[in-house]
Coordinates of C-alpha atoms in Angstrom, one line a residue:
Chain X
M411 CA -27.7 9.0 4.8
N412 CA -29.2 10.3 1.6
V413 CA -26.6 9.1 -0.9
E414 CA -28.5 10.4 -3.9
A415 CA -28.2 13.9 -2.5
L416 CA -24.5 13.4 -1.9
L417 CA -24.0 12.4 -5.5
Q418 CA -25.4 15.7 -6.6
Q419 CA -22.7 18.2 -7.6
D420 CA -22.3 21.9 -8.0
I421 CA -22.6 21.6 -11.7
P422 CA -21.3 25.0 -12.8
L423 CA -18.3 24.5 -10.6
V424 CA -17.6 21.0 -11.9
R425 CA -18.0 22.2 -15.5
R426 CA -15.5 25.1 -14.8
L427 CA -12.9 22.7 -13.3
L428 CA -13.1 20.2 -16.1
V429 CA -13.0 22.7 -18.9
S430 CA -10.1 24.5 -17.4
A431 CA -8.2 21.3 -16.8
I432 CA -8.6 20.1 -20.4
R433 CA -7.5 23.5 -21.7
T434 CA -4.6 23.9 -19.3
E435 CA -3.2 20.4 -19.5
L436 CA -3.3 20.2 -23.2
R437 CA -1.5 23.5 -23.5
R438 CA 1.1 22.3 -21.0
F439 CA 1.8 19.3 -23.2
G440 CA 2.2 21.8 -26.1
F441 CA -1.1 21.2 -27.9
K442 CA -4.2 23.2 -28.5
K443 CA -6.3 20.5 -30.2
G444 CA -8.0 17.4 -29.1
V445 CA -9.3 14.2 -30.7
L446 CA -11.9 11.8 -29.3
G447 CA -13.8 8.8 -30.2
L448 CA -17.5 9.7 -30.4
S449 CA -19.9 6.7 -30.0
G450 CA -23.1 8.6 -29.5
G451 CA -23.3 7.5 -25.8
V452 CA -23.5 9.9 -22.9
D453 CA -19.8 9.7 -21.8
S454 CA -18.2 10.6 -25.2
S455 CA -20.9 13.1 -25.9
L456 CA -20.2 14.9 -22.6
A457 CA -16.5 14.7 -23.3
A458 CA -17.1 16.3 -26.7
F459 CA -19.1 19.1 -25.2
L460 CA -16.5 19.8 -22.6
A461 CA -13.6 19.6 -25.1
A462 CA -15.4 22.0 -27.5
E463 CA -15.9 24.5 -24.7
A464 CA -12.3 24.2 -23.6
L465 CA -10.6 24.2 -27.0
G466 CA -13.2 25.6 -29.4
P467 CA -15.2 23.3 -31.6
E468 CA -12.8 23.9 -34.5
N469 CA -10.0 22.3 -32.5
V470 CA -11.8 19.1 -31.6
R471 CA -12.0 16.2 -34.0
A472 CA -14.6 13.6 -33.4
V473 CA -13.9 10.2 -34.7
L474 CA -16.7 7.8 -35.4
M475 CA -15.5 4.2 -35.5
P476 CA -18.4 1.9 -36.3
Y477 CA -18.2 -1.9 -36.7
R478 CA -20.6 -3.6 -39.0
T479 CA -22.9 -4.7 -36.2
S480 CA -22.9 -1.3 -34.4
A481 CA -26.4 0.1 -33.8
P482 CA -27.2 2.7 -36.5
D483 CA -28.8 4.9 -33.8
S484 CA -25.3 5.3 -32.3
S485 CA -23.9 6.9 -35.4
A486 CA -27.1 9.1 -35.7
D487 CA -26.7 10.3 -32.1
A488 CA -23.0 11.0 -32.6
M489 CA -23.7 13.0 -35.8
E490 CA -26.3 15.0 -33.8
V491 CA -23.6 16.0 -31.3
I492 CA -21.2 16.9 -34.1
R493 CA -23.9 19.1 -35.7
L494 CA -24.8 20.8 -32.4
L495 CA -21.2 21.6 -31.6
G496 CA -19.9 22.1 -35.1
L497 CA -17.0 19.7 -34.6
N498 CA -14.5 18.5 -37.2
H499 CA -15.2 14.9 -37.8
V500 CA -14.2 11.7 -39.6
T501 CA -15.7 8.2 -39.8
I502 CA -13.4 5.2 -40.0
D503 CA -15.1 1.8 -40.1
I504 CA -13.1 -0.7 -38.1
T505 CA -14.7 -3.8 -39.6
D506 CA -11.9 -4.3 -42.1
M507 CA -9.3 -3.9 -39.4
V508 CA -10.7 -6.5 -37.0
E509 CA -12.3 -9.1 -39.2
P510 CA -9.0 -10.5 -40.6
L511 CA -8.0 -11.3 -37.1
F512 CA -11.3 -12.8 -36.2
A513 CA -10.9 -15.0 -39.3
Q514 CA -7.5 -16.1 -38.3
V515 CA -8.4 -17.0 -34.7
P516 CA -11.3 -19.4 -34.6
N517 CA -13.7 -19.6 -31.6
M518 CA -13.0 -16.0 -30.5
G519 CA -15.9 -15.2 -28.1
Q520 CA -17.8 -12.1 -27.8
R521 CA -15.7 -10.7 -25.0
R522 CA -12.4 -11.1 -26.9
R523 CA -13.9 -9.7 -30.0
G524 CA -15.1 -6.7 -28.0
N525 CA -11.7 -6.1 -26.6
V526 CA -10.1 -6.4 -30.1
M527 CA -12.6 -3.8 -31.4
A528 CA -11.8 -1.4 -28.4
R529 CA -8.1 -1.7 -29.1
A530 CA -8.6 -1.2 -32.9
R531 CA -10.4 2.0 -32.0
M532 CA -7.4 3.0 -29.9
I533 CA -5.1 2.5 -32.9
V534 CA -7.3 4.7 -35.1
L535 CA -7.6 7.4 -32.4
Y536 CA -3.8 7.6 -31.8
D537 CA -3.2 7.7 -35.6
Q538 CA -5.8 10.5 -35.9
S539 CA -4.0 12.2 -33.0
E540 CA -0.8 12.4 -35.0
E541 CA -2.5 13.5 -38.2
W542 CA -4.8 16.1 -36.5
G543 CA -2.0 17.3 -34.1
G544 CA -4.2 16.9 -31.1
L545 CA -4.2 14.8 -28.0
V546 CA -6.6 12.0 -27.3
I547 CA -9.3 13.0 -24.8
G548 CA -10.6 10.1 -22.7
T549 CA -14.1 9.2 -22.0
S550 CA -14.0 6.7 -19.1
N551 CA -16.0 7.6 -16.0
K552 CA -15.2 6.9 -12.4
T553 CA -17.8 4.0 -12.2
E554 CA -16.2 2.2 -15.1
L555 CA -12.7 2.8 -13.9
L556 CA -13.4 1.5 -10.4
L557 CA -15.3 -1.5 -11.6
G558 CA -12.7 -2.2 -14.4
Y559 CA -15.5 -2.1 -17.0
G560 CA -13.2 -1.0 -19.8
T561 CA -10.5 -2.4 -22.1
L562 CA -7.0 -1.8 -21.0
F563 CA -5.0 -0.1 -23.8
G564 CA -8.4 0.2 -25.6
D565 CA -11.1 2.7 -24.6
M566 CA -9.1 3.3 -21.4
A567 CA -6.2 4.8 -23.3
S568 CA -6.0 8.6 -23.4
A569 CA -3.8 11.6 -22.7
V570 CA -6.4 13.6 -20.6
N571 CA -9.5 12.2 -19.1
P572 CA -12.0 14.8 -18.0
L573 CA -14.6 12.3 -16.8
G574 CA -12.5 10.0 -14.7
D575 CA -13.6 11.5 -11.4
L576 CA -17.4 11.5 -12.2
Y577 CA -19.6 8.6 -11.4
K578 CA -22.0 7.6 -14.2
T579 CA -24.9 9.3 -12.3
Q580 CA -22.9 12.5 -12.2
V581 CA -22.0 12.2 -15.9
R582 CA -25.7 12.3 -16.6
Q583 CA -26.2 15.3 -14.4
L584 CA -23.5 17.3 -16.1
A585 CA -24.5 16.1 -19.6
R586 CA -28.0 17.5 -19.0
A587 CA -26.5 20.8 -17.8
V588 CA -24.2 21.3 -20.8
G589 CA -26.9 20.5 -23.3
V590 CA -26.3 16.9 -24.4
P591 CA -29.5 15.8 -26.1
E592 CA -31.9 14.1 -23.7
R593 CA -32.2 11.1 -26.1
I594 CA -28.5 10.3 -25.6
I595 CA -28.8 10.8 -21.8
A596 CA -31.8 8.6 -21.5
K597 CA -30.8 5.6 -23.6
P598 CA -29.4 2.5 -21.8
P599 CA -25.6 2.7 -21.6
S600 CA -23.9 0.3 -23.9
A601 CA -20.4 -0.3 -25.1
D602 CA -22.1 -1.4 -28.4
L603 CA -19.6 -4.2 -28.9
W604 CA -22.3 -6.6 -29.9
P605 CA -26.0 -6.3 -30.8
G606 CA -28.1 -5.9 -27.7
Q607 CA -25.2 -5.4 -25.3
T608 CA -25.9 -3.1 -22.3
D609 CA -23.4 -2.2 -19.5
E610 CA -26.0 -3.0 -16.8
G611 CA -27.0 -6.3 -18.4
E612 CA -23.4 -7.4 -18.8
M613 CA -22.3 -6.4 -15.3
G614 CA -25.5 -7.6 -13.7
L615 CA -26.1 -4.4 -11.8
T616 CA -27.6 -0.9 -12.2
Y617 CA -25.5 2.3 -12.2
A618 CA -28.0 3.9 -9.9
E619 CA -27.3 1.3 -7.2
V620 CA -23.6 0.7 -7.8
D621 CA -22.8 4.5 -7.8
K622 CA -24.3 4.8 -4.4
V623 CA -22.2 1.8 -3.0
L624 CA -19.0 3.1 -4.7
Y625 CA -19.6 6.6 -3.4
L626 CA -19.9 5.3 0.2
L627 CA -16.9 2.9 0.0
V628 CA -14.6 5.2 -2.0
D629 CA -15.5 8.8 -1.4
E630 CA -17.0 8.4 2.1
R631 CA -14.4 5.7 3.2
R632 CA -17.1 3.6 4.8
T633 CA -16.5 0.0 5.6
L634 CA -18.3 -2.9 3.9
A635 CA -20.2 -3.6 7.1
E636 CA -21.3 0.0 7.4
V637 CA -22.6 0.1 3.8
V638 CA -24.5 -3.1 4.4
G639 CA -25.9 -1.5 7.6
M640 CA -27.3 1.3 5.4
G641 CA -29.6 -1.2 3.7
F642 CA -27.6 -2.5 0.7
S643 CA -27.4 -6.3 0.2
E644 CA -24.2 -7.8 1.5
A645 CA -23.7 -9.9 -1.6
F646 CA -24.0 -6.9 -3.8
V647 CA -21.6 -4.7 -1.7
R648 CA -19.0 -7.6 -1.6
Q649 CA -19.3 -8.1 -5.4
V650 CA -18.8 -4.4 -6.1
W651 CA -15.7 -4.2 -3.8
R652 CA -14.3 -7.4 -5.3
M653 CA -14.6 -5.8 -8.7
V654 CA -12.8 -2.7 -7.5
Q655 CA -10.0 -4.8 -5.9
R656 CA -9.6 -7.2 -8.9
N657 CA -9.3 -4.3 -11.4
Q658 CA -6.8 -2.1 -9.5
Y659 CA -4.1 -3.3 -12.0
K660 CA -6.0 -1.6 -14.8
R661 CA -5.7 1.7 -13.0
C662 CA -1.9 1.5 -12.5
P663 CA 1.0 1.7 -15.0
P664 CA 2.7 -1.7 -15.5
V665 CA 4.7 -3.1 -12.7
I666 CA 8.4 -2.3 -13.0
A667 CA 10.6 -4.9 -11.3
K668 CA 12.8 -2.9 -9.0
V669 CA 16.6 -3.3 -9.2
S670 CA 18.3 0.0 -8.9
S671 CA 18.2 2.6 -6.2
R672 CA 16.2 5.0 -8.4
T673 CA 13.3 3.3 -10.0
L674 CA 10.7 5.1 -12.2
D675 CA 7.6 5.9 -10.2
W676 CA 9.2 5.0 -6.8
E677 CA 12.2 7.2 -6.2
F678 CA 12.0 9.0 -9.6
R679 CA 8.7 10.8 -9.0
M680 CA 8.7 13.8 -11.3
P681 CA 5.5 15.7 -12.0
R682 CA 3.8 15.0 -15.4
D683 CA 3.8 18.7 -16.0
W684 CA 7.5 18.9 -15.5
G685 CA 9.0 22.1 -17.0
T686 CA 5.7 23.5 -18.2
Chain W
M17 CA -4.6 -21.8 27.5
P18 CA -5.8 -19.3 30.1
P19 CA -8.4 -16.8 29.2
Q20 CA -7.1 -13.3 28.5
S21 CA -8.1 -10.5 30.7
S22 CA -8.3 -7.1 29.1
S23 CA -6.0 -5.7 31.7
A24 CA -3.2 -8.0 30.4
W25 CA -3.5 -6.3 27.0
R26 CA -3.8 -2.8 28.5
C27 CA -0.7 -3.2 30.5
S28 CA 1.2 -4.2 27.4
L29 CA 0.6 -1.0 25.5
P30 CA 3.6 1.2 25.3
S31 CA 1.8 4.2 27.0
A32 CA 0.8 2.0 29.9
V33 CA 3.9 0.0 30.3
A34 CA 5.1 0.8 33.8
R35 CA 8.9 0.3 33.9
P36 CA 9.5 -2.4 36.5
S37 CA 11.5 -1.3 39.5
R38 CA 15.1 -2.5 39.7
T39 CA 14.3 -5.1 42.3
R40 CA 11.4 -6.4 40.4
R41 CA 13.5 -6.6 37.3
H42 CA 16.2 -8.5 39.1
R43 CA 13.6 -10.9 40.4
L44 CA 12.2 -11.4 36.9
R45 CA 15.5 -11.8 35.2
R46 CA 17.5 -15.0 35.2
S47 CA 21.1 -14.8 35.7
P48 CA 23.1 -14.6 32.5
L49 CA 24.4 -18.2 33.0
D50 CA 20.8 -19.5 32.8
S51 CA 19.9 -22.2 30.3
K52 CA 20.2 -21.9 26.6
F53 CA 17.2 -21.3 24.4
T54 CA 16.3 -21.5 20.7
V55 CA 15.3 -18.6 18.6
G56 CA 13.6 -19.1 15.2
L57 CA 14.0 -16.5 12.4
A58 CA 10.8 -16.7 10.4
Q59 CA 11.6 -15.1 7.0
T60 CA 8.2 -15.0 5.4
F61 CA 6.4 -13.7 2.3
P62 CA 3.2 -12.2 3.5
R63 CA 0.1 -11.9 1.3
L64 CA -0.6 -8.2 0.8
G65 CA -3.6 -7.0 2.8
D66 CA -4.8 -10.6 3.6
V67 CA -4.6 -10.8 7.4
E68 CA -6.5 -14.0 7.6
A69 CA -4.2 -15.9 5.2
N70 CA -1.1 -14.5 6.9
L71 CA -2.5 -15.5 10.3
Q72 CA -2.9 -19.1 9.1
R73 CA 0.7 -19.0 7.9
H74 CA 1.9 -17.7 11.3
L75 CA 0.1 -20.5 13.0
E76 CA 1.6 -23.1 10.7
L77 CA 5.1 -21.8 11.2
A78 CA 4.5 -21.6 15.0
Q79 CA 3.6 -25.3 14.9
E80 CA 6.6 -26.1 12.7
A81 CA 8.9 -24.1 15.0
R82 CA 7.6 -25.8 18.1
G83 CA 8.7 -29.1 16.4
L84 CA 12.2 -27.7 15.9
G85 CA 12.4 -26.8 19.6
V86 CA 12.1 -23.0 19.1
N87 CA 11.3 -21.0 22.2
L88 CA 11.1 -17.6 20.6
L89 CA 9.8 -17.2 17.0
I90 CA 10.4 -13.8 15.4
F91 CA 8.4 -12.6 12.3
P92 CA 9.3 -9.6 10.2
E93 CA 7.8 -6.1 10.2
L94 CA 4.1 -6.1 9.2
S95 CA 4.2 -9.9 8.9
L96 CA 0.4 -10.1 9.3
T97 CA -0.3 -7.6 6.5
G98 CA 2.5 -7.1 4.0
Y99 CA 4.3 -3.9 3.4
T100 CA 3.2 -1.7 0.5
L101 CA -0.2 -1.2 2.0
R102 CA -0.9 2.4 1.1
E103 CA -4.6 3.0 1.7
L104 CA -5.1 -0.6 2.8
V105 CA -3.8 0.5 6.2
P106 CA -7.2 1.0 7.7
H107 CA -8.5 -2.1 6.1
V108 CA -6.0 -4.4 7.8
A109 CA -5.6 -2.5 11.1
I110 CA -6.2 -4.5 14.3
R111 CA -7.8 -2.9 17.3
P112 CA -5.9 -3.6 20.6
S113 CA -8.3 -6.2 22.1
P114 CA -7.4 -9.7 23.0
E115 CA -10.9 -10.8 21.9
H116 CA -10.2 -9.7 18.3
P117 CA -10.5 -12.8 16.1
M118 CA -7.0 -12.2 14.7
W119 CA -5.4 -12.0 18.1
K120 CA -7.0 -14.9 19.8
P121 CA -5.3 -17.7 17.9
L122 CA -1.9 -16.0 18.1
L123 CA -2.2 -15.6 21.8
E124 CA -3.2 -19.2 22.1
A125 CA -0.2 -20.2 20.0
S126 CA 2.0 -18.2 22.3
A127 CA 1.1 -20.4 25.2
S128 CA 4.0 -22.7 24.3
L129 CA 6.4 -20.5 22.5
A130 CA 7.0 -16.7 22.4
I131 CA 6.1 -15.0 19.2
V132 CA 7.1 -11.6 17.8
V133 CA 4.6 -10.6 15.2
G134 CA 4.3 -7.5 13.0
F135 CA 0.9 -5.8 12.4
V136 CA -0.9 -2.5 11.8
E137 CA -2.2 -1.3 15.2
E138 CA -5.2 0.9 15.5
D139 CA -5.5 2.9 18.7
A140 CA -8.7 4.0 20.4
R141 CA -8.6 7.3 18.5
H142 CA -8.0 5.7 15.1
R143 CA -4.4 6.4 14.6
F144 CA -2.6 3.6 12.8
F145 CA 0.9 2.4 13.7
A146 CA 3.3 -0.1 12.3
S147 CA 3.8 -2.2 15.4
S148 CA 5.4 -5.4 16.5
A149 CA 4.1 -7.4 19.5
F150 CA 6.0 -9.8 21.7
L151 CA 3.5 -12.5 22.8
D152 CA 4.3 -15.1 25.4
G153 CA 2.4 -17.4 27.7
G154 CA -0.9 -16.4 26.1
R155 CA -0.5 -12.7 26.7
V156 CA 1.0 -9.6 25.1
V157 CA 4.2 -8.8 26.9
H158 CA 5.1 -5.7 24.9
V159 CA 4.1 -3.7 21.8
H160 CA 6.6 -1.5 20.0
R161 CA 5.3 1.2 17.7
K162 CA 7.7 2.0 14.9
V163 CA 9.1 5.4 15.7
Y164 CA 10.9 6.3 12.5
L165 CA 8.6 6.2 9.5
P166 CA 10.7 6.6 6.3
T167 CA 9.1 9.1 3.9
Y168 CA 11.7 9.6 1.3
G169 CA 12.9 7.7 -1.8
L170 CA 10.4 4.9 -2.4
F171 CA 9.1 5.1 1.2
E172 CA 5.8 6.7 1.9
E173 CA 5.1 5.5 5.5
G174 CA 4.5 9.0 6.9
R175 CA 1.6 9.4 4.6
Y176 CA -0.3 6.5 6.0
L177 CA 1.0 5.8 9.5
C178 CA 1.4 7.5 12.9
A179 CA 4.9 7.5 14.5
G180 CA 5.5 5.8 17.8
D181 CA 7.0 7.9 20.5
G182 CA 9.7 5.9 22.2
F183 CA 11.8 2.9 22.9
R184 CA 11.3 0.7 25.9
A185 CA 13.2 -2.5 26.8
F186 CA 11.0 -5.2 28.5
D187 CA 11.5 -8.3 30.6
T188 CA 10.8 -11.7 29.2
R189 CA 11.5 -15.2 30.4
F190 CA 14.6 -15.2 28.2
G191 CA 16.0 -12.0 29.6
R192 CA 15.5 -8.3 28.8
C193 CA 14.7 -7.5 25.2
G194 CA 14.3 -4.5 23.1
M195 CA 12.5 -4.2 19.7
A196 CA 13.0 -1.9 16.8
I197 CA 11.3 -1.9 13.4
C198 CA 13.3 -1.5 10.2
E199 CA 14.1 2.3 9.9
D200 CA 14.2 2.5 13.7
A201 CA 17.4 0.4 13.5
W202 CA 19.1 2.8 11.0
H203 CA 19.1 5.4 13.8
I204 CA 22.1 4.7 16.0
S205 CA 20.4 6.0 19.1
T206 CA 17.7 3.3 18.9
P207 CA 19.9 0.3 20.0
Y208 CA 21.8 2.6 22.4
L209 CA 18.6 3.6 24.2
L210 CA 17.4 0.0 24.4
W211 CA 20.8 -1.1 25.7
M212 CA 20.7 1.6 28.4
D213 CA 17.3 0.4 29.3
G214 CA 18.7 -3.0 30.0
A215 CA 18.1 -4.9 26.8
D216 CA 20.6 -7.8 26.2
Y217 CA 18.6 -9.1 23.2
L218 CA 17.9 -6.7 20.3
I219 CA 15.1 -7.7 18.0
F220 CA 15.0 -5.9 14.7
C221 CA 12.0 -6.7 12.4
S222 CA 12.1 -5.4 8.8
S223 CA 10.4 -5.2 5.5
S224 CA 13.6 -4.1 3.7
P225 CA 13.3 -3.6 0.0
A226 CA 16.2 -4.8 -2.3
Y227 CA 17.9 -2.1 -4.3
G228 CA 21.4 -1.3 -5.6
V229 CA 23.0 -4.1 -7.7
G230 CA 26.7 -3.3 -7.8
T231 CA 29.1 -6.1 -8.4
D232 CA 30.7 -6.1 -4.9
Q233 CA 27.9 -7.5 -2.7
E234 CA 28.0 -11.2 -3.5
G235 CA 24.4 -11.8 -4.4
A236 CA 23.0 -9.2 -2.0
T237 CA 21.8 -5.7 -2.7
A238 CA 23.7 -2.7 -1.5
N239 CA 21.3 -1.9 1.3
A240 CA 21.4 -5.5 2.5
A241 CA 25.1 -5.1 3.0
I242 CA 24.6 -2.0 5.1
V243 CA 21.9 -3.5 7.3
S244 CA 24.0 -6.7 7.9
Q245 CA 27.0 -4.5 8.7
F246 CA 25.2 -2.4 11.3
T247 CA 23.5 -5.4 12.9
K248 CA 27.0 -6.9 13.4
T249 CA 28.4 -3.6 14.6
Y250 CA 25.6 -3.1 17.1
A251 CA 25.9 -6.6 18.5
T252 CA 29.7 -6.1 18.8
L253 CA 29.7 -2.6 20.4
L254 CA 26.7 -3.3 22.7
T255 CA 28.0 -6.8 23.5
S256 CA 24.5 -8.0 23.1
Y257 CA 22.6 -10.5 20.9
A258 CA 21.1 -9.0 17.8
F259 CA 18.4 -10.7 15.7
H260 CA 17.4 -9.1 12.4
V261 CA 14.4 -10.7 10.7
N262 CA 13.6 -9.4 7.2
R263 CA 10.8 -10.5 4.9
V264 CA 11.1 -11.8 1.3
G265 CA 8.9 -11.9 -1.8
V266 CA 7.8 -9.2 -4.3
E267 CA 5.2 -6.5 -3.9
E268 CA 4.4 -3.8 -6.5
G269 CA 7.6 -4.8 -8.3
I270 CA 9.7 -4.3 -5.2
S271 CA 11.7 -7.4 -4.0
F272 CA 12.5 -7.9 -0.3
W273 CA 15.9 -9.4 0.3
G274 CA 15.5 -11.6 3.4
G275 CA 19.0 -12.5 4.6
S276 CA 17.9 -12.6 8.2
L277 CA 20.7 -12.6 10.6
A278 CA 21.6 -13.5 14.2
V279 CA 24.7 -12.1 15.7
S280 CA 26.3 -13.0 19.1
P281 CA 27.6 -10.5 21.7
R282 CA 31.0 -11.1 20.3
G283 CA 29.9 -9.9 16.9
Q284 CA 29.9 -13.4 15.3
V285 CA 27.2 -14.3 12.8
I286 CA 25.5 -17.3 14.3
A287 CA 22.7 -17.7 11.8
H288 CA 22.2 -16.3 8.3
A289 CA 19.0 -17.0 6.3
P290 CA 19.2 -17.2 2.6
Y291 CA 18.5 -14.1 0.4
F292 CA 15.1 -13.8 -1.3
E293 CA 13.7 -17.2 -0.1
E294 CA 11.3 -18.1 2.6
A295 CA 13.0 -19.7 5.5
L296 CA 12.6 -20.8 9.1
I297 CA 16.0 -20.8 10.8
P298 CA 16.4 -22.1 14.3
L299 CA 19.5 -21.1 16.3
E300 CA 20.7 -21.7 19.8
V301 CA 21.3 -18.8 22.1
D302 CA 23.7 -19.1 25.0
P303 CA 23.1 -16.4 27.6
G304 CA 26.5 -17.2 29.0
L305 CA 28.1 -15.5 26.0
L306 CA 26.8 -12.2 27.3
R307 CA 28.9 -12.6 30.4
A308 CA 32.0 -13.7 28.6
A309 CA 31.7 -10.9 26.0
R310 CA 31.3 -8.2 28.7
Q311 CA 34.4 -9.4 30.4
R312 CA 36.4 -9.3 27.3
L313 CA 35.0 -5.9 26.2
P314 CA 33.6 -4.1 29.2
L315 CA 31.9 -1.4 27.2
L316 CA 28.7 -1.5 29.2
R317 CA 30.6 -1.2 32.5
D318 CA 32.5 1.8 31.3
E319 CA 29.6 3.5 29.5
K320 CA 28.8 7.0 30.8
P321 CA 25.1 7.7 30.1
L322 CA 25.2 10.7 32.3
A323 CA 27.9 12.3 30.1
V324 CA 25.7 11.5 27.1
L325 CA 22.7 13.1 28.8
H326 CA 24.7 16.2 29.8
E327 CA 26.3 16.7 26.4
L328 CA 23.1 16.2 24.6
S329 CA 21.4 18.8 26.8
R330 CA 24.2 21.2 26.1
I331 CA 24.1 20.5 22.4
L332 CA 20.4 21.0 22.2
S333 CA 20.4 24.2 24.2
E334 CA 23.2 25.6 22.1
E335 CA 21.4 24.7 19.0
R336 CA 18.4 26.6 20.3
R337 CA 20.6 29.6 20.9
H338 CA 21.9 29.4 17.4
D339 CA 18.4 29.3 16.0
E340 CA 17.4 32.3 18.0
R341 CA 20.2 34.4 16.6

């Protein structure tokens, strides 16, 4: 089975579906503007391109939210996207938001600090959402969502997520097609929460490999044994599936303890687009 | 523990169950005055999607039950898998083969006591059923595939499972039994059909969620009261033993209420497990009570299944005529 070929998509069709979904869903919710956090990485850059196409660049606000250790290149790349698209933009440095907390809580490790920063950015984005009158457009891709590589109520928070059904590999394909600068597509993916951090380094895997395994397990519904039989290492396949399993909670709304005979999300299953 | 032949399994599948002839059934059955036996209600809290862990728990409880003198140990619906499986269904499904690593130890455990166990069954064509198997003497005596898959309210079984297509009573060393799984028992025809097929012992296995907290149920939820009520009613009107074994624990925010129940052919509650807590409840069953109850209330003697058949045919054909108009 040529998994690489299976991960190839009909790019014009995917682009059309995503652009139309952003535009339609935002309108259903009663909005015509969007706001997104722009890091200068490929995911948020692609989301910005799609949002600009769907809503018009004048209706998209890009928010840059650097921390004092953020790579200067990140801001430069984000500014390049803003220039190319002609987006409304604002920069809000989160250093002064998070450092007082770091000072109060001694021994806060890198991971906790990273999560605090991701959640501080969420606060900024939702505040901008109110001021700008636009909804937050998410930038998490399918690989991250499945592996749980994201901060709950942080970078995972959004109203509409156009990239949630695209693996990282597919994000890159689409990014190339819509005109995201090659420099952004080619650089190693990073959450940029601390100097030198890369996604692949932190998770101990490569997107090229993990996307294939996820595609086989999730989209193709193959068993672990079958995927191992296709030549992937058993330890790796098990590790990936364990990550998917352990992080299911991040992909669900919080558990509601059932008491009544009509519980939200169980018997009360109204469509999100109710009445629109 | 005798080795299992694959034909023993094949014969136990519902589609392949040949209904024993009357004479054979009489030879297999003991007279109602035969010896008493002990049933164990195993009110468990399965681990969702972890068949191996649940299997170990089944084996531990079988061991414990043996120590309590239990002859027939009944587990709830989907006791090997947990209930809110959604797309875990294919991951936990067990192929019908006695060589399967999950079956072997259960069949071995059934050499010394009969076990009713709930599982997801996968057939040769990859359809998935919510099934309960009656294991005894190291072999599968009968498999019931849940017929009524609730797909309303909080229930979504019809999305993930295939419906079974019938109800069959079956002979055991204790007498003739009939099994039904949760929603099956809410349909009044289910116990009636099993009764007409000769079942004196009705075994209901459930994963019944708790909901409805009015102030009139004394610590139980509203649906718990209904299930307990109809279990008692069925036992009374069918002058048969009824055992309802329900699970406990919490999955996805849903609690399961337990409250497993055994009712005598006279409609008396002879065992009642606690609500919401794991329990293993042994109770003595006296087959002689069937005889006494059916003298006192000769409903089985006077039942007219042919009238039922006749009227149902008429009703269904008239309905068709209505539809055609």
